Every structure is written in C-alpha cells, then in structure tokens.
PDB file of C-alpha atoms in Angstrom:
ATOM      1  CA  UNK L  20      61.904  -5.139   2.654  1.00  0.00           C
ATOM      2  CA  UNK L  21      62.732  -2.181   4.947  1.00  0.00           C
ATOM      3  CA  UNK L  22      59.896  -0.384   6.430  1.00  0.00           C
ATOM      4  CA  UNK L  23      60.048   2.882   4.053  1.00  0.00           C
ATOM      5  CA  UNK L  24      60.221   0.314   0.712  1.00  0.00           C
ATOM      6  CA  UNK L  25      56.732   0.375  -1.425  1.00  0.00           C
ATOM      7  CA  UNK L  26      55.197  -3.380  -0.589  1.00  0.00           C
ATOM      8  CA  UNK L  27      54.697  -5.456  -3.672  1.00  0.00           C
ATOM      9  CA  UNK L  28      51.471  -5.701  -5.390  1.00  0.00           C
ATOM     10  CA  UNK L  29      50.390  -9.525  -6.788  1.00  0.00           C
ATOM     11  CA  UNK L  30      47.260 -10.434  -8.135  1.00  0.00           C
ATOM     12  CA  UNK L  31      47.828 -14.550  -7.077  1.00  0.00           C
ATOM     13  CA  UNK L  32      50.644 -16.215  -6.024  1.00  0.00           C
ATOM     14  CA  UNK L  33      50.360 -19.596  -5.818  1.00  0.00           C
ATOM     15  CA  UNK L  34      53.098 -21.894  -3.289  1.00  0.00           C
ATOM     16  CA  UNK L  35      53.291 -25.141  -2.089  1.00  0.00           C
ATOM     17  CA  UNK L  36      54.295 -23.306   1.376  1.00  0.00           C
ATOM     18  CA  UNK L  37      54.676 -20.065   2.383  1.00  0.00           C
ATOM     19  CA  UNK L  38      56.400 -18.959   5.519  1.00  0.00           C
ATOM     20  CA  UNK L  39      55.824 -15.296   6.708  1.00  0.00           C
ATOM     21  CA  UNK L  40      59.176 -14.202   8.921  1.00  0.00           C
ATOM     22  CA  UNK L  41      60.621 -11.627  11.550  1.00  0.00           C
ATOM     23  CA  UNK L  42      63.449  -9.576  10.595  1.00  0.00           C
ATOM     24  CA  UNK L  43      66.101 -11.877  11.298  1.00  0.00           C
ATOM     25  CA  UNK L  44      64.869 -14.895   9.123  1.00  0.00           C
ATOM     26  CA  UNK L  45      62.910 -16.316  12.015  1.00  0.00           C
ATOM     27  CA  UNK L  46      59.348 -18.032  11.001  1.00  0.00           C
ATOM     28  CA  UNK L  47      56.866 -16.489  12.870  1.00  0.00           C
ATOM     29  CA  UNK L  48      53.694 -18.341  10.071  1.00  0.00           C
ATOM     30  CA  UNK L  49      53.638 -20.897   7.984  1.00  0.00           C
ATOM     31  CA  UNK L  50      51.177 -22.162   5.617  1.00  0.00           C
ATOM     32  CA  UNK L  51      51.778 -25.064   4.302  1.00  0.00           C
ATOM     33  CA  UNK L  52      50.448 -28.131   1.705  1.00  0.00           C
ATOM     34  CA  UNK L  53      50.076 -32.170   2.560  1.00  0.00           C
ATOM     35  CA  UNK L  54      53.304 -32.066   0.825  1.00  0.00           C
ATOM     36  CA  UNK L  55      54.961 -29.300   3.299  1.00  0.00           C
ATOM     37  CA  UNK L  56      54.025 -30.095   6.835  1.00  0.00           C
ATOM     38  CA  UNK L  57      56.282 -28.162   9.309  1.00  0.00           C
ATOM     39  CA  UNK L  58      57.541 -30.119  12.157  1.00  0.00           C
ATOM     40  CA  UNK L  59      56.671 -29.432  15.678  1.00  0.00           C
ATOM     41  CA  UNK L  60      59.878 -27.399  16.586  1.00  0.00           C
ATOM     42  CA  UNK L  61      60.588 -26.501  19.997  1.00  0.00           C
ATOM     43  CA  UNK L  62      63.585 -24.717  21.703  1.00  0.00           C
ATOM     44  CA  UNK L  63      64.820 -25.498  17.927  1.00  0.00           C
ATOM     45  CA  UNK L  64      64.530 -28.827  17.766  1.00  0.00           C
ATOM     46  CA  UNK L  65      61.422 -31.627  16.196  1.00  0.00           C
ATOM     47  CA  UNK L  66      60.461 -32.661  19.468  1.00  0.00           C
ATOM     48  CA  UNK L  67      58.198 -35.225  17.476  1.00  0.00           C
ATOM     49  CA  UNK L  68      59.595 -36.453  14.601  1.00  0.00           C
ATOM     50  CA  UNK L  69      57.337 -37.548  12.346  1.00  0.00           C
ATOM     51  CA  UNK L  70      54.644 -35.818  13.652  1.00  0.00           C
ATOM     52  CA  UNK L  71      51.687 -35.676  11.304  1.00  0.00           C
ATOM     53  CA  UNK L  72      54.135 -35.914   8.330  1.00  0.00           C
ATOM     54  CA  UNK L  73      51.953 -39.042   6.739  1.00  0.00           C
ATOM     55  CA  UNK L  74      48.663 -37.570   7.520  1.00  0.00           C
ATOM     56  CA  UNK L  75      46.532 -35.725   4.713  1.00  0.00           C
ATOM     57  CA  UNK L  76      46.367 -32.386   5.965  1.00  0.00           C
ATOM     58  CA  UNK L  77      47.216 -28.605   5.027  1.00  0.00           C
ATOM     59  CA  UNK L  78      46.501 -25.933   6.996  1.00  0.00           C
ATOM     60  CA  UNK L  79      48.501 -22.832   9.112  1.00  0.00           C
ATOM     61  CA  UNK L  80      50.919 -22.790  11.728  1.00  0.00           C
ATOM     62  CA  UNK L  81      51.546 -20.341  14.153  1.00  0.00           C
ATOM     63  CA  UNK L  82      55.303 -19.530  15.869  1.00  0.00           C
ATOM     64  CA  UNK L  83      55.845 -17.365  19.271  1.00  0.00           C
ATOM     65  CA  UNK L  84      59.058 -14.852  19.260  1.00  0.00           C
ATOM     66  CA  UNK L  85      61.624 -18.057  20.045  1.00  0.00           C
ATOM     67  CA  UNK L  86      60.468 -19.875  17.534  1.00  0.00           C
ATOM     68  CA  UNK L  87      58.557 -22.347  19.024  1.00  0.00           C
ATOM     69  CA  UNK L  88      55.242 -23.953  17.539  1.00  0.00           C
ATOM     70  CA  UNK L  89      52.191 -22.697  19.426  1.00  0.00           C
ATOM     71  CA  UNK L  90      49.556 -23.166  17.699  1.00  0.00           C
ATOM     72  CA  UNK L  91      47.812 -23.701  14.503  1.00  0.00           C
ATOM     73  CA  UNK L  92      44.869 -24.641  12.325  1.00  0.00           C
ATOM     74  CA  UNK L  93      44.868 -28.047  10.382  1.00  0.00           C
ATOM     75  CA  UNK L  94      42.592 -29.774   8.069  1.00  0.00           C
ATOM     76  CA  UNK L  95      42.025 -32.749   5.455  1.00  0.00           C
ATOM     77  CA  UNK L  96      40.638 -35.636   4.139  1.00  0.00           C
ATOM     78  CA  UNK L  97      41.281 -38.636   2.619  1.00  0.00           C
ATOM     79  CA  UNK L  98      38.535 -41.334   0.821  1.00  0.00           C
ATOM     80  CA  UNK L  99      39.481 -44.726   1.188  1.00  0.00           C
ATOM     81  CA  UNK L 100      39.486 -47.501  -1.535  1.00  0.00           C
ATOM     82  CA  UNK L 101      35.731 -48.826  -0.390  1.00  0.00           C
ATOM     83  CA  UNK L 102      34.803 -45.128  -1.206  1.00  0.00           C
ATOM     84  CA  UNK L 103      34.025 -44.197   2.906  1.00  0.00           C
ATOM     85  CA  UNK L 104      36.206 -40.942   4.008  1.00  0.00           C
ATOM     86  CA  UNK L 105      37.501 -39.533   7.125  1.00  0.00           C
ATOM     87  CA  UNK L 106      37.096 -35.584   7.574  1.00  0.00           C
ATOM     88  CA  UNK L 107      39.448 -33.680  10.267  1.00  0.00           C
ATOM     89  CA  UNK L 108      39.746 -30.220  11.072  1.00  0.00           C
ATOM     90  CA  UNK L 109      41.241 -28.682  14.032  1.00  0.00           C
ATOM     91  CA  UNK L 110      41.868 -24.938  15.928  1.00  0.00           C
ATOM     92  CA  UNK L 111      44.606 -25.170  18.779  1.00  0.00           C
ATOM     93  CA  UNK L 112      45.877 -22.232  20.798  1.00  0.00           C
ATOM     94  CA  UNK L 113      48.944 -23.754  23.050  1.00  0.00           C
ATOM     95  CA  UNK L 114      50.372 -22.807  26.244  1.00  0.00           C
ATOM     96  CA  UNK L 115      53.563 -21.493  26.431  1.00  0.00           C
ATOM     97  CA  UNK L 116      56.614 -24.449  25.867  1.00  0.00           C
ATOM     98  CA  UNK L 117      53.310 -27.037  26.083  1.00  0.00           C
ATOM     99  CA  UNK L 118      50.625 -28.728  23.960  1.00  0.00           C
ATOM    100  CA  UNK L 119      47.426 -26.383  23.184  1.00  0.00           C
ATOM    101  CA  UNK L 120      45.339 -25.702  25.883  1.00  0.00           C
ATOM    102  CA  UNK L 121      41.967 -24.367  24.069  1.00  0.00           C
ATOM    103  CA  UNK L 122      40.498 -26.405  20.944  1.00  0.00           C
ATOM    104  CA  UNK L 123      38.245 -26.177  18.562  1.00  0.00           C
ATOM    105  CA  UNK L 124      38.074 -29.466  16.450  1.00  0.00           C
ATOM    106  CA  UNK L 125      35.637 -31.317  13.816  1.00  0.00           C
ATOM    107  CA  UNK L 126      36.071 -35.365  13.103  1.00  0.00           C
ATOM    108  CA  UNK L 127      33.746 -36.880  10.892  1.00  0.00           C
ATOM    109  CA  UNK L 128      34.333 -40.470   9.605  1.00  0.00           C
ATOM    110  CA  UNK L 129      32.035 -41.436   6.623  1.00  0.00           C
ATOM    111  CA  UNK L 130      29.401 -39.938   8.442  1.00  0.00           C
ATOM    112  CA  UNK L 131      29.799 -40.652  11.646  1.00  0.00           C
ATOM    113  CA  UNK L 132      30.569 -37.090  13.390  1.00  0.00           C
ATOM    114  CA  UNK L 133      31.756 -35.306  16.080  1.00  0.00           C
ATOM    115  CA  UNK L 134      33.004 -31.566  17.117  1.00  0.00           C
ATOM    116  CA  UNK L 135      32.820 -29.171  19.636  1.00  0.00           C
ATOM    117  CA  UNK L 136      35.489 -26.641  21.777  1.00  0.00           C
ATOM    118  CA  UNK L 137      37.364 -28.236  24.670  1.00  0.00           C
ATOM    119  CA  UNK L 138      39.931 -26.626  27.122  1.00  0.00           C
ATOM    120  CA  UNK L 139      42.577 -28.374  28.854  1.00  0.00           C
ATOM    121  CA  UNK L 140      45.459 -28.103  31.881  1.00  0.00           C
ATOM    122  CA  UNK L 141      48.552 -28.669  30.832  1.00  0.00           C
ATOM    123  CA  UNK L 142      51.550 -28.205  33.864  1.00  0.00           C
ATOM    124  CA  UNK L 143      54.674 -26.169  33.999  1.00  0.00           C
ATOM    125  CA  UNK L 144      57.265 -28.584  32.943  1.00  0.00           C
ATOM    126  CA  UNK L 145      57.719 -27.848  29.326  1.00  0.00           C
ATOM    127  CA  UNK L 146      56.758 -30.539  26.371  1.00  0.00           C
ATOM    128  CA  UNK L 147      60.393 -31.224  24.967  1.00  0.00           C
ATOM    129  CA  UNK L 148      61.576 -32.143  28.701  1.00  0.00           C
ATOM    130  CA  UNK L 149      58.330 -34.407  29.393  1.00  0.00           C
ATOM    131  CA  UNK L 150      59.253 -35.778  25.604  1.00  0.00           C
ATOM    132  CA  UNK L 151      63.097 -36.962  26.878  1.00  0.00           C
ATOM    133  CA  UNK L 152      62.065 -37.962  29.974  1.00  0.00           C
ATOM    134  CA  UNK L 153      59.431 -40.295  28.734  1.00  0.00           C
ATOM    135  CA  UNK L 154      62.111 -41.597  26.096  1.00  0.00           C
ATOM    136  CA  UNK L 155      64.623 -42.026  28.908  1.00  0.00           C
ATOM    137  CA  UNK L 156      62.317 -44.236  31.295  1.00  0.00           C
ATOM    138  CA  UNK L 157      61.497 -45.897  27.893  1.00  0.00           C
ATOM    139  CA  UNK L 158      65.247 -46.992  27.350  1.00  0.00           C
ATOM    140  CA  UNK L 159      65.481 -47.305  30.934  1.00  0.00           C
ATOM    141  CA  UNK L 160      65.859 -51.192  33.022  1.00  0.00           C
ATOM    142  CA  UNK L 161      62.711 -50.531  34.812  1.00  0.00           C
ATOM    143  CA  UNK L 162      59.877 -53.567  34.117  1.00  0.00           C
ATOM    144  CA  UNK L 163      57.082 -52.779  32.061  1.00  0.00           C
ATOM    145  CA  UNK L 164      54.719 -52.240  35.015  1.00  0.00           C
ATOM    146  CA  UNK L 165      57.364 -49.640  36.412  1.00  0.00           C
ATOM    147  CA  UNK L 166      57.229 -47.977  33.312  1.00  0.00           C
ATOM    148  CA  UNK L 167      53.728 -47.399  32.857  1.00  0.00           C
ATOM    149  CA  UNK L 168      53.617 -45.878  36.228  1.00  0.00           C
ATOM    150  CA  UNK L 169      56.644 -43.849  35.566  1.00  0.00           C
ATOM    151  CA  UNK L 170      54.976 -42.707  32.484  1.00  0.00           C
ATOM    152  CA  UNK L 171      51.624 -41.653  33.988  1.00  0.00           C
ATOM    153  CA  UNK L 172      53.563 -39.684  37.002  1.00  0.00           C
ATOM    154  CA  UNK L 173      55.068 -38.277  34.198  1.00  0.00           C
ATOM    155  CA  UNK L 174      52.154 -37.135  32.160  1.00  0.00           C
ATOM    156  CA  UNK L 175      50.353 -35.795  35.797  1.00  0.00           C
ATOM    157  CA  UNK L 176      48.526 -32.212  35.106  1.00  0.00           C
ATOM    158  CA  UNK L 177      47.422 -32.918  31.247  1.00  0.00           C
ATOM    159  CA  UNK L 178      43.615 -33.484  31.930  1.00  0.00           C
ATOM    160  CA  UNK L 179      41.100 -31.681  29.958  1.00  0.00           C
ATOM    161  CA  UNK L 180      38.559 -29.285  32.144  1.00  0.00           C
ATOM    162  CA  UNK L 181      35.845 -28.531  29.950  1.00  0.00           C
ATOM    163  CA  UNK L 182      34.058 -29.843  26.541  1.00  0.00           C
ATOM    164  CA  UNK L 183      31.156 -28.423  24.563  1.00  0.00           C
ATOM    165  CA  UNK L 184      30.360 -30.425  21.170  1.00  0.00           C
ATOM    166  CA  UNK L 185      28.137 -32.834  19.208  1.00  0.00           C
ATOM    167  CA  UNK L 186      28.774 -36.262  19.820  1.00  0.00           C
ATOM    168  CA  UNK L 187      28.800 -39.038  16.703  1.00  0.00           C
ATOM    169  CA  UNK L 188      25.252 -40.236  18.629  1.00  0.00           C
ATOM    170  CA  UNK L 189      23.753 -36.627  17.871  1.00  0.00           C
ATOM    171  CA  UNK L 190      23.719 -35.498  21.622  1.00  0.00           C
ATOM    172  CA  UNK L 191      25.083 -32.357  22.616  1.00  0.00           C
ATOM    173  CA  UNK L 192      26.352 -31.876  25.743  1.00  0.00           C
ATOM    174  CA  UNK L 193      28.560 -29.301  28.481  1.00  0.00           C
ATOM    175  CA  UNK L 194      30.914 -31.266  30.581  1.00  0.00           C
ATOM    176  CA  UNK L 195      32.952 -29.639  33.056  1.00  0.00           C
ATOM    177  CA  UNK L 196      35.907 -31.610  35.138  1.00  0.00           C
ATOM    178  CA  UNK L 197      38.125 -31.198  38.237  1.00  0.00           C
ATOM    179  CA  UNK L 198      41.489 -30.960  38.495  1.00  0.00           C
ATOM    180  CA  UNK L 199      41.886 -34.256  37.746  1.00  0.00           C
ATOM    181  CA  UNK L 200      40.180 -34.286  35.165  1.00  0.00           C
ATOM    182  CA  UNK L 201      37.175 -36.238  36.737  1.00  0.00           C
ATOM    183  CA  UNK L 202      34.116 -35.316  35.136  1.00  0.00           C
ATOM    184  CA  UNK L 203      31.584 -33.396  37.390  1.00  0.00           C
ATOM    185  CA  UNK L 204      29.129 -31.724  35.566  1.00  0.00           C
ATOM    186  CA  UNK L 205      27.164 -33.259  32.707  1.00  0.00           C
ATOM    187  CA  UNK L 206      24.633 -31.109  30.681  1.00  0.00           C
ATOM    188  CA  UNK L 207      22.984 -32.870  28.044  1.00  0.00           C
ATOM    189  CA  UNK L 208      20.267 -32.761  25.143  1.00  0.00           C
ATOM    190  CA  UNK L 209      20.340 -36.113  23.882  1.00  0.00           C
ATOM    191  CA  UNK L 210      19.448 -37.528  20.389  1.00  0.00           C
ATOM    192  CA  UNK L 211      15.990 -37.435  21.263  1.00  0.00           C
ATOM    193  CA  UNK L 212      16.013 -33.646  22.247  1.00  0.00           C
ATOM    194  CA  UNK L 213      15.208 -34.477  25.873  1.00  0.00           C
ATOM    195  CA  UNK L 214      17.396 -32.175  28.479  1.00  0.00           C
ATOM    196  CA  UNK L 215      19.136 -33.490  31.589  1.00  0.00           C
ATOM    197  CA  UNK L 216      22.232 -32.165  34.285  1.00  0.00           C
ATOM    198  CA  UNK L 217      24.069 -34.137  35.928  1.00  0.00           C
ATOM    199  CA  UNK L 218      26.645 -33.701  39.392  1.00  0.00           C
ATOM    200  CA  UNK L 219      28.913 -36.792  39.905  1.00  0.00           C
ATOM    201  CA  UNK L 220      31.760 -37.283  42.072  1.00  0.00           C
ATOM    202  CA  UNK L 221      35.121 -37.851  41.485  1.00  0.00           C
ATOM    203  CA  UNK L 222      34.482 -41.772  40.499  1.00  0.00           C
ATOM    204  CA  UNK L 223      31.752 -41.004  38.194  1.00  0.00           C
ATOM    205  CA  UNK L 224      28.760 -41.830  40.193  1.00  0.00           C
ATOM    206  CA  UNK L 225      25.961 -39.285  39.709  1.00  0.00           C
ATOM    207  CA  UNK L 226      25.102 -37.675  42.888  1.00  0.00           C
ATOM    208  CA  UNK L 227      21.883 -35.535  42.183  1.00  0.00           C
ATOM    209  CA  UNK L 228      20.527 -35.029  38.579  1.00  0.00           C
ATOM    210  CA  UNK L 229      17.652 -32.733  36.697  1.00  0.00           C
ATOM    211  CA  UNK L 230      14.903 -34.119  36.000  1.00  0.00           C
ATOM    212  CA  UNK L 231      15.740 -35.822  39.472  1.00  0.00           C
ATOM    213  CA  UNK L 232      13.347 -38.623  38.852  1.00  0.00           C
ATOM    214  CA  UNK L 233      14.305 -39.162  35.211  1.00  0.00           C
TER     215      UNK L 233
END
C-alpha cells in the first residue's frame, strides 16, 4: 500500500500468524500461534534451530532494521495428564546482535510461582559467532575437561546484574551483582514479612547486614 492509498478497514481478522513488514518485504513484527513460532534469525540465518519450536507458546516478536530478532513477548501453558500445569510468560528487550538484556518474566508451575524484572550484561561479540564457536570447540579433539573450560571462556560477560521478583517461597527480594555477576546486595522481605539487607563479597559471604544482629 503506498502512502497516499486509503488503509483498509476490517472489523476482525483472524490468522494463525501475522507478520507486519518494511517496504521491501522485510519482517519488522510478527505475531504468531503455538503452531507458527518464528525462529531466532540472525544476520539471516536460525542461529538456534529448534528453538522453542516444541514449546506451548504464542506471543509477539520484534525485528531491528537487518532483520535480526531482538526482542519479544511470549506466553503459554500446558496441563499435564495428572491435571498439574506449568504457566510461562516472558518480556525481553535484547542488545544489539545478543540475547536480551532487560526481562520481565512470570513462571508458575502448578502453583508454585515465581516473577520479577531482571537485567543482564551481555559482551560485544555477537550471539551467532559465540553460537559457532561453541559448536566448533564442541566438534573439536579437545578432552571434555578442555571443553568445558573452553566453553565458559567462551560464555565470559553474560552475568545478570540486577533482579527484583517474588520467589516460589513468597519472599521478595532486590539483588544487585558485580561484574561478575557475584551477588552483592541482598534486600529482602521474606515469607514472614520480616525485612533484612544484606552486603556480601565476591564469594558470597555476608559482610555487614540490617538488622545487624538478626
């Protein structure tokens, strides 16, 4: 539709999928069915195949100017044959050529739930080149214990820095980490609405708290 043609008035459409596009055909949105999940394309290519492709979710995806995945909102559910369920819903905004970087996400299994915002480093090597690498020291003649190491070098800069949620125990709690992703500060009402803050260092050990005699 050129820009001076009258849009196109519906009163419902209904689609198993529906992709919005640029000018030239490229997919800029897509919202999509259980049936219809989109891959996770990057520099035009499924960088995961398979990804999420057996999971029972529906939901919006979101596509920068190259046509890269960078984003999206998912969610689902599926009961089980004992009648127990599992819940999901997620909001992730990603950083350019990487995995998301802010998160909003809900999981709730038969009950059991948790959800809260989290925000994460990710480093400047983009996704799809971490992705062959890994798959190259995978096929590669290296031992197992090389591997792993190889691997973890690999994955160096992906730490999360801060969470805010509910936790399946009912506390809720602000957690802030280093670089590393070391937690360092706790902040917590637990289940039985008493408040406490925390200051650890980088192995975990608390190093002064609030109440300090608690």
């Amino acid at each position: 539709m050129s820009q001076n043609e009258e849009p196109k008035k519906f009163n419902k459409i209904e689609a198993e999928q529906l992709n919005i596009v640029d000018k030239n055909g490229k997919v800029k949105l897509s919202l999509f069915n259980q049936d219809h999940i989109p891959p996770a394309i990057m520099d035009g290519v499924d960088i995961l195949p398979g990804h999420r492709q057996n999971d029972p979710i529906s939901g919006l995806m979101f596509y920068n100017s190259e046509g890269d995945e960078c984003g999206g909102l998912i969610y689902g559910n599926e009961i089980k044959e004992d009648g127990s369920y599992e819940a999901v819903a997620s909001l992730t905004l990603d950083q350019y050529k990487q995995d998301q970087v802010v998160q909003m996400s809900y999981v709730d299994n038969n009950g059991e739930r948790n959800y809260g915002f989290s925000v994460y480093d990710r480093p400047e090597q983009g996704l799809k080149e971490t992705i062959e690498k890994q798959e190259e020291i995978k096929n590669s003649n290296l031992s197992d214990e090389e591997k792993e190491q190889a691997i973890n070098q690999l994955f160096e800069g992906n730490v999360p820095r801060a969470q805010m949620g509910k936790s399946k125990k009912g506390d809720v709690s602000v957690k802030l980490m280093d670089s590393k992703g070391n937690q360092r500060i706790r902040m917590v009402v637990d289940e039985h609405d008493i408040p406490k803050i925390e200051f650890l260092d980088e192995d975990g050990n608390v190093t002064y708290k609030l109440p300090p005699n608690e």
